[in-house]
Amino acid sequence: MPKELLIQVAPEIAANDFLLKDHVAKMIRTSVSEVQHISILKRSIDARQKAIKINLKLMIFFQGESFTEQKIELPNYPNVANQQEVIVIGAGPAGLFAALQLIEVGLKPIVIERGKEVRGRRRDLKAINVDHIVNEDSNYCFGEGGAGTYSDGKLYTRSKKRGDVDRILELLVGFGASPDILIEAHPHIGTNKLPQIIQDIREKIIECGGQVLFETRVTDFVIKNNEIQGIVTQKGETISANKVILATGHSARDIFELLDRKKILIEAKPFALGVRAEHPQELIDSIQYSCDFRGDYLPPAPYSIVKQVNGRGMYSFCMCPGGVIAPCATSPGEVVTNGWSPSKRDQATANSGIVVELKLEDFKPFAKFGPLAGMEFQKSIEQKAWHLAGETQKVPAQRMIDFTQNKISSSIPKTSYVPGTTSVEMGQVFPGFLTQIMREGFLQFGKSMKGYLTNEAILHAPESRTSSPVRIPRDAQTLEHLQIKGLYPCGEGAGFAGGIVSAAIDGEKCALKIKESLG
């Protein structure tokens, strides 16, 4: 009978099938020849001690026991070309997984995306990086796959519903992701691998009779007697449907403004804001692995750190080992940073958002904007950073120790941020209370992670799009908007998700609720 086993082994053993089989055979006191196959069910790194170990959850199959490699297969999606139509606004993870779920339950999705298809986005990403030109409809945040496509592809989530998480991961494997994402403690696809997966999802939607409309921006909602009837595009075209999933992401400011203008209920929501810190990856490896060189069997080290400073949480966000910092503005006249890693995480630097939790009271200077106060607070910092750095896509930058000492850095080395940097005293970018918290917080970080507080680390500002500054409220049971029947606020932009997996789960939930409402 197959045997499940939890073990800790050295990294070189975990990386070599023969060594692992030999180690397991000795542990369970049998011969290597008796072990037919070992399946790795879960894998994580334990770096708490100087001798780093790999935690493995294994299933061992012995000679004479049947073992067949399980292949992940996609659901049997039906053709829905002639079925009831549901509009899905936004082709990020929430929208795409909502569309797949709609097809699975026999409904036809019409996916409307303001940006370009995933390959077409590349020219606009080059334009923002090289020519400092921001396309408001096609950038790192807008376009097929949403913000996740070209900003890393991390798949870990705080969602407690393991079954829902596993389903999303298995669907991603079915569409071409590495099966390793099913076993890693912190699964990650990589910015270089995601575009093909996203394209394959879109092709499946179309193959099953769904529609995907690119470069189509929603400019109005058709509402009658507080019931959604359809949407209007920037070309003046009306697309009718009495079920609409609103999955536009955390940066769709025009949608928030449209909702507010039409007096459709929205709320200001706290979020977090700060800087993106870049260190040499070798330095982070030496801190996390307590070694001079991590060797061939350990991945580039991540880190996660949280501190309470003056009653506020300050923490690492979207940490990218072996990655780069990217320009993520969505309008001219602002700068925004984010980070990503390729699948091999083989770049020379590590970066992470280091952000401070904000409170609704922080938005009081923007109270005249009502539920958009947090968004206007966010915009004001992005616009100030743009102005201070020279009114291009260069960002304000400062060495970490210099920042804690309120001292302009005399030089900024070349960083992974392609548009470039301008040496600025970062306190000019942020409100005083935020600057004070970050200065104190970095000192605390340095005490917890010896070597982290260094002038080799360069801070880039701002990291401001951590989550939506607006919540679009919905009924907890039906998931419909509290005021507009048939409108389903969904994913990160509505304030109900944070990352690829949780957004995808929320997209599926909204699709299932629509099916349920139709009987």
XYZ file of C-alpha atoms in Angstrom:
519
model
C 0.000 0.000 0.000
C 1.408 3.496 -0.883
C 2.942 5.271 2.103
C 2.755 8.983 2.895
C 5.873 10.435 4.480
C 6.947 13.838 5.822
C 10.710 14.369 5.747
C 13.389 17.050 5.913
C 16.362 16.679 3.601
C 19.345 18.679 2.399
C 18.675 20.762 -0.757
C 20.940 18.587 -2.918
C 18.955 15.459 -1.967
C 15.620 17.137 -2.707
C 16.921 18.143 -6.143
C 18.094 14.662 -7.192
C 15.601 11.813 -7.747
C 18.194 9.077 -7.214
C 19.541 10.584 -3.977
C 16.006 11.118 -2.708
C 14.996 7.520 -3.432
C 18.140 6.252 -1.669
C 17.468 8.501 1.343
C 13.828 7.409 1.613
C 14.717 3.727 1.297
C 17.159 4.029 4.201
C 14.590 5.921 6.288
C 11.911 3.262 5.911
C 14.450 0.412 6.028
C 13.912 -1.117 2.658
C 15.998 -1.548 -0.475
C 16.068 1.061 -3.227
C 14.802 -1.567 -5.658
C 11.611 -1.928 -3.610
C 10.728 1.748 -4.138
C 8.959 2.005 -7.486
C 8.144 5.721 -7.467
C 8.126 8.783 -5.215
C 5.577 11.554 -5.778
C 6.282 14.936 -4.169
C 2.987 16.281 -2.816
C 4.288 19.458 -1.124
C 7.659 21.222 -0.949
C 8.907 24.134 1.160
C 12.187 25.535 2.469
C 13.121 25.686 6.159
C 15.852 28.321 6.501
C 15.530 28.879 10.257
C 18.777 27.047 11.041
C 22.239 27.460 9.540
C 21.881 24.072 7.838
C 18.993 24.735 5.452
C 16.523 21.918 4.901
C 13.791 21.189 2.379
C 10.469 19.997 3.803
C 8.868 17.336 1.623
C 5.524 15.610 1.801
C 5.876 12.399 -0.207
C 3.769 9.517 -1.426
C 5.867 6.373 -1.852
C 4.795 3.591 -4.201
C 6.398 0.155 -3.800
C 7.061 -2.559 -6.360
C 3.846 -4.301 -7.405
C 1.660 -1.298 -6.579
C -0.053 0.461 -9.432
C 1.161 3.960 -10.109
C 0.059 6.136 -13.008
C 1.126 9.737 -13.522
C -1.960 11.882 -13.033
C -2.523 14.325 -15.867
C -4.427 17.503 -15.116
C -7.205 17.906 -17.647
C -9.469 20.865 -18.309
C -13.206 20.582 -17.699
C -15.347 19.533 -20.630
C -16.408 23.044 -21.607
C -19.627 23.104 -23.686
C -20.330 25.368 -26.661
C -22.324 28.341 -25.395
C -22.620 30.377 -28.604
C -26.429 30.376 -28.446
C -26.838 30.608 -24.658
C -27.796 33.544 -22.426
C -25.157 36.273 -22.500
C -23.317 37.705 -19.508
C -21.070 40.739 -19.862
C -17.697 40.480 -18.092
C -15.888 43.830 -17.848
C -12.154 43.258 -17.523
C -9.888 40.449 -18.759
C -7.755 40.094 -15.634
C -7.807 36.900 -13.557
C -11.230 37.687 -12.059
C -12.768 38.306 -15.478
C -11.103 35.411 -17.293
C -11.932 32.832 -14.619
C -15.468 34.201 -14.378
C -15.761 33.684 -18.141
C -14.491 30.094 -17.926
C -16.896 29.336 -15.090
C -19.804 30.873 -17.027
C -19.027 28.571 -19.948
C -18.795 25.585 -17.619
C -22.338 26.275 -16.338
C -23.735 26.902 -19.802
C -23.729 30.710 -20.121
C -22.084 32.831 -22.819
C -19.516 35.381 -21.618
C -18.843 38.588 -23.515
C -15.493 39.744 -22.120
C -14.839 43.454 -22.616
C -11.241 44.638 -22.173
C -10.081 48.239 -22.599
C -6.519 47.162 -23.347
C -4.871 45.059 -26.041
C -4.407 41.325 -26.332
C -1.489 39.975 -24.379
C 1.127 40.082 -27.162
C 0.013 43.496 -28.389
C 0.680 44.987 -24.954
C 4.434 44.548 -25.397
C 4.886 47.525 -27.694
C 3.182 49.777 -25.139
C 5.318 48.375 -22.310
C 8.403 49.187 -24.359
C 7.059 52.711 -24.935
C 6.653 53.389 -21.210
C 10.070 51.891 -20.370
C 12.117 53.426 -23.182
C 10.202 56.459 -24.445
C 8.376 57.386 -21.207
C 5.034 57.309 -23.059
C 2.005 56.111 -21.057
C -0.887 54.580 -23.002
C -3.917 54.954 -20.735
C -5.556 51.813 -22.114
C -2.526 49.544 -22.578
C 0.156 49.338 -19.893
C 1.290 47.105 -17.022
C -2.161 47.354 -15.399
C -4.541 47.324 -18.390
C -4.753 44.702 -21.123
C -5.357 40.979 -21.439
C -4.504 39.180 -18.214
C -4.650 42.378 -16.179
C -1.914 43.595 -13.842
C -0.720 40.048 -13.103
C 0.357 39.175 -16.656
C 3.491 41.317 -16.725
C 3.974 41.716 -12.996
C 5.211 38.400 -11.722
C 2.521 35.720 -11.525
C 2.660 34.945 -7.799
C 0.011 32.397 -6.873
C 0.061 32.211 -3.107
C -2.961 33.532 -1.312
C -4.337 33.968 2.190
C -7.573 32.284 1.106
C -8.518 29.594 3.601
C -10.566 27.613 1.062
C -7.969 25.121 -0.087
C -10.345 23.414 -2.482
C -10.993 26.655 -4.357
C -7.252 27.418 -4.447
C -6.383 23.952 -5.757
C -9.025 24.241 -8.470
C -7.515 27.520 -9.750
C -3.995 26.062 -9.699
C -5.160 22.940 -11.541
C -6.883 25.039 -14.198
C -3.661 27.015 -14.680
C -1.738 23.741 -15.087
C -4.382 22.607 -17.572
C -3.697 25.753 -19.564
C 0.065 25.177 -19.552
C 1.555 26.217 -16.194
C 4.194 23.967 -14.640
C 2.742 21.223 -12.381
C 5.249 22.457 -9.777
C 2.735 25.156 -8.788
C 0.630 22.375 -7.236
C 3.356 21.386 -4.791
C 5.347 24.533 -3.991
C 4.563 26.369 -0.757
C 4.870 29.680 -2.630
C 3.925 28.900 -6.235
C 4.960 31.293 -8.988
C 4.587 31.149 -12.772
C 6.827 33.979 -13.959
C 6.213 36.952 -16.194
C 7.795 35.202 -19.182
C 5.428 32.209 -18.954
C 2.094 33.881 -18.151
C 1.340 35.484 -21.549
C 0.974 32.141 -23.351
C -1.262 30.775 -20.584
C -3.472 33.876 -20.760
C -3.669 33.592 -24.546
C -4.694 29.932 -24.299
C -7.487 30.826 -21.849
C -8.784 33.453 -24.275
C -8.678 31.002 -27.171
C -10.671 28.471 -25.132
C -13.329 31.115 -24.356
C -13.680 31.923 -28.057
C -13.581 28.263 -29.115
C -16.565 27.611 -26.805
C -18.640 30.384 -28.322
C -17.774 33.220 -25.941
C -16.624 36.623 -27.142
C -13.568 38.670 -26.182
C -13.536 42.325 -27.262
C -10.202 44.135 -26.952
C -9.554 47.899 -27.071
C -13.149 48.379 -25.931
C -13.579 50.712 -23.000
C -16.817 50.887 -21.007
C -17.970 54.507 -20.686
C -21.487 54.064 -19.305
C -23.909 51.602 -17.753
C -27.442 51.206 -19.039
C -29.651 51.053 -15.934
C -33.425 51.017 -15.678
C -35.356 50.861 -12.395
C -32.085 50.033 -10.583
C -31.509 47.014 -12.834
C -28.550 46.691 -15.181
C -29.538 46.482 -18.851
C -26.122 46.647 -20.510
C -23.119 48.866 -21.141
C -22.012 51.580 -23.569
C -18.516 51.576 -25.104
C -16.277 54.494 -26.036
C -17.394 54.003 -29.666
C -20.994 54.668 -28.655
C -22.029 51.030 -29.089
C -24.535 49.547 -26.626
C -24.121 45.904 -25.606
C -27.188 44.560 -23.834
C -27.291 42.041 -20.979
C -29.080 41.940 -17.639
C -26.129 40.281 -15.899
C -22.807 42.157 -15.730
C -19.654 41.140 -13.838
C -17.550 44.220 -13.041
C -13.945 42.996 -12.781
C -11.931 46.031 -13.838
C -9.010 45.852 -11.388
C -7.625 48.216 -8.763
C -6.510 50.930 -11.197
C -9.707 51.520 -13.218
C -10.195 55.038 -11.921
C -12.531 56.010 -14.752
C -14.945 53.250 -13.658
C -14.869 54.460 -10.051
C -15.568 57.996 -11.300
C -18.389 56.756 -13.531
C -20.044 54.923 -10.654
C -19.737 57.978 -8.417
C -21.097 60.274 -11.139
C -24.128 58.037 -11.601
C -24.636 57.971 -7.822
C -24.100 54.207 -7.736
C -22.950 53.332 -4.232
C -19.190 53.010 -3.692
C -17.052 53.491 -0.563
C -13.558 54.746 0.196
C -11.382 51.828 1.308
C -8.080 51.841 3.217
C -5.078 50.455 1.354
C -1.316 50.482 1.828
C 1.303 52.720 0.237
C 5.060 53.161 0.360
C 8.176 52.482 -1.695
C 9.766 49.643 -3.634
C 13.131 48.628 -2.173
C 15.810 46.944 -4.294
C 18.762 44.984 -2.850
C 21.415 42.841 -4.531
C 19.959 39.319 -4.586
C 23.233 37.953 -3.200
C 22.778 40.145 -0.114
C 19.232 38.857 0.503
C 20.501 35.283 -0.017
C 23.249 35.792 2.565
C 20.760 37.217 5.084
C 18.071 34.585 4.578
C 20.281 31.541 4.107
C 23.074 32.609 6.507
C 25.722 31.798 3.923
C 28.141 33.552 1.588
C 26.865 31.659 -1.470
C 23.532 29.897 -1.758
C 24.804 27.164 -4.090
C 23.073 25.391 -6.962
C 20.207 23.773 -5.073
C 18.480 26.700 -3.392
C 16.318 29.253 -5.212
C 16.961 32.997 -4.887
C 15.762 33.824 -1.379
C 12.570 35.762 -0.745
C 11.799 37.602 2.463
C 8.694 38.606 4.367
C 8.753 41.136 7.154
C 6.087 42.915 9.219
C 6.490 45.552 11.923
C 4.148 47.719 13.940
C 5.316 51.335 13.838
C 3.393 54.080 15.627
C 0.271 51.945 15.582
C 0.542 51.122 11.868
C 1.560 47.993 10.070
C 4.624 48.372 7.822
C 5.372 45.307 5.753
C 6.866 43.782 2.637
C 4.462 43.372 -0.270
C 4.778 41.461 -3.558
C 8.404 40.500 -2.896
C 10.243 39.556 -6.121
C 13.435 37.488 -5.764
C 15.700 37.752 -8.803
C 13.373 40.314 -10.314
C 13.062 43.856 -11.628
C 11.086 47.016 -10.863
C 8.635 48.151 -13.542
C 6.882 51.461 -14.371
C 3.157 50.967 -13.768
C 1.578 54.366 -14.367
C -1.831 54.277 -16.038
C -2.031 57.981 -16.975
C 0.456 60.629 -18.100
C 1.656 62.869 -15.292
C 2.165 60.160 -12.674
C 4.752 57.544 -11.738
C 4.007 54.201 -10.091
C 6.291 51.250 -9.331
C 5.698 47.516 -9.140
C 7.927 44.455 -9.338
C 8.089 41.181 -11.236
C 10.294 38.131 -11.675
C 10.849 35.790 -14.613
C 10.157 32.100 -13.963
C 13.832 31.361 -13.185
C 14.134 34.406 -10.925
C 17.602 34.855 -12.325
C 18.049 38.639 -12.253
C 20.797 40.141 -10.084
C 18.509 42.079 -7.770
C 15.641 41.429 -5.366
C 12.871 43.944 -4.860
C 9.836 44.315 -2.658
C 7.149 46.822 -1.974
C 7.611 48.165 1.549
C 4.295 49.716 2.455
C 2.425 51.245 5.369
C -1.235 50.623 6.102
C -3.378 53.707 5.654
C -6.560 54.636 7.503
C -9.667 56.413 6.249
C -8.773 59.394 8.444
C -5.628 59.907 6.340
C -7.826 60.897 3.408
C -9.487 63.850 5.211
C -7.646 66.479 3.105
C -9.495 64.980 0.120
C -12.893 64.718 1.825
C -14.575 66.816 -0.890
C -14.132 63.837 -3.250
C -16.374 61.686 -1.056
C -15.853 57.952 -1.718
C -13.000 58.817 -4.108
C -10.958 60.477 -1.335
C -8.502 57.562 -1.066
C -8.059 57.473 -4.834
C -7.297 61.210 -4.895
C -4.811 60.776 -2.021
C -3.131 58.037 -4.083
C -3.095 60.198 -7.235
C -1.610 63.180 -5.395
C 1.444 61.175 -4.341
C 1.936 59.635 -7.794
C 1.714 63.074 -9.422
C 4.072 64.665 -6.888
C 6.616 61.887 -7.513
C 6.358 62.477 -11.277
C 7.015 66.176 -10.791
C 9.935 65.695 -8.373
C 11.684 63.127 -10.605
C 11.662 65.358 -13.675
C 8.233 64.859 -15.257
C 9.163 61.683 -17.142
C 8.810 58.042 -16.115
C 11.940 58.346 -13.990
C 11.162 57.796 -10.319
C 12.354 59.499 -7.141
C 15.049 57.335 -5.563
C 17.177 57.355 -2.434
C 19.623 55.040 -0.710
C 17.981 53.355 2.277
C 20.248 54.637 5.082
C 20.232 58.107 3.527
C 16.433 58.030 3.684
C 16.440 57.151 7.379
C 18.841 60.068 7.958
C 16.896 62.581 5.849
C 19.886 62.997 3.536
C 19.796 63.296 -0.272
C 21.907 60.519 -1.832
C 24.926 61.957 -3.650
C 24.649 59.192 -6.249
C 22.151 56.523 -7.241
C 23.586 53.423 -8.956
C 21.829 52.002 -12.001
C 18.900 49.917 -10.806
C 16.613 47.441 -12.554
C 14.063 50.224 -13.136
C 14.624 50.841 -16.859
C 13.259 54.412 -17.231
C 15.818 55.569 -14.663
C 15.895 57.359 -11.320
C 16.312 60.856 -9.918
C 17.972 61.398 -6.552
C 15.324 62.933 -4.297
C 14.840 63.244 -0.547
C 11.901 60.867 -0.275
C 10.272 62.858 2.472
C 9.185 65.323 -0.239
C 7.075 62.612 -1.910
C 5.012 61.500 1.086
C 2.987 63.180 3.821
C 5.030 63.725 6.982
C 3.356 60.977 9.042
C 4.094 58.391 6.335
C 7.730 59.460 5.977
C 8.230 59.247 9.752
C 6.744 55.728 9.936
C 8.898 54.470 7.065
C 12.094 55.937 8.515
C 11.453 54.279 11.865
C 10.258 51.081 10.166
C 13.430 50.616 8.120
C 15.491 50.967 11.306
C 13.384 48.200 12.851
C 13.734 46.063 9.711
C 17.508 46.405 10.020
C 17.421 45.064 13.581
C 15.407 41.994 12.530
C 17.305 41.262 9.307
C 20.982 42.006 9.903
C 22.359 43.568 6.731
C 18.975 44.650 5.319
C 19.457 48.302 6.328
C 22.165 49.336 3.897
C 22.959 52.049 1.390
C 23.324 49.282 -1.194
C 19.513 49.185 -1.087
C 17.765 51.731 -3.292
C 14.242 52.958 -2.548
C 11.988 53.821 -5.505
C 8.771 55.797 -5.003
C 5.936 55.254 -4.941
C 4.542 51.725 -4.500
C 0.929 52.889 -4.470
C -1.262 50.299 -6.246
C -1.252 47.620 -3.564
C -5.040 47.284 -3.599
C -8.100 49.229 -4.636
C -8.744 52.578 -2.888
C -12.463 51.945 -3.429
C -14.865 49.199 -2.416
C -17.959 48.553 -4.528
C -20.337 47.047 -1.955
C -22.312 43.898 -2.713
C -24.799 41.627 -0.978
C -22.998 38.905 0.964
C -25.388 36.220 -0.281
C -26.223 37.125 -3.896
C -22.942 39.014 -4.613
C -25.012 41.625 -6.491
C -24.416 45.321 -5.950
C -26.462 46.571 -3.001
C -28.311 49.033 -5.229
C -28.149 47.757 -8.835
C -29.693 44.372 -9.571
C -27.706 42.220 -12.005
C -24.409 44.065 -11.396
C -21.752 41.881 -9.748
C -18.728 43.813 -8.378
C -15.818 41.381 -8.513
C -12.138 40.911 -7.747
C -9.445 43.382 -6.704
C -11.037 46.485 -8.194
C -14.200 45.997 -6.162
C -12.231 45.317 -2.976
C -12.917 41.572 -2.736
C -9.566 40.026 -3.683
C -5.829 40.574 -3.482
C -3.781 38.749 -6.099
C -4.231 36.361 -9.007
C -5.650 33.363 -7.152
C -8.092 35.201 -4.886
C -9.298 37.297 -7.854
C -9.821 34.146 -9.928
C -11.745 32.527 -7.045
C -13.952 35.612 -6.752
C -14.603 35.575 -10.509
C -15.779 31.986 -10.293
C -17.995 32.772 -7.287
C -19.747 35.591 -9.152
C -20.311 33.373 -12.201
C -21.844 30.643 -10.048
C -24.120 33.163 -8.315
C -25.363 34.342 -11.703
C -26.173 30.782 -12.700
C -27.921 30.263 -9.362
C -30.012 33.425 -9.869
C -31.219 32.134 -13.241
C -32.487 28.895 -11.703
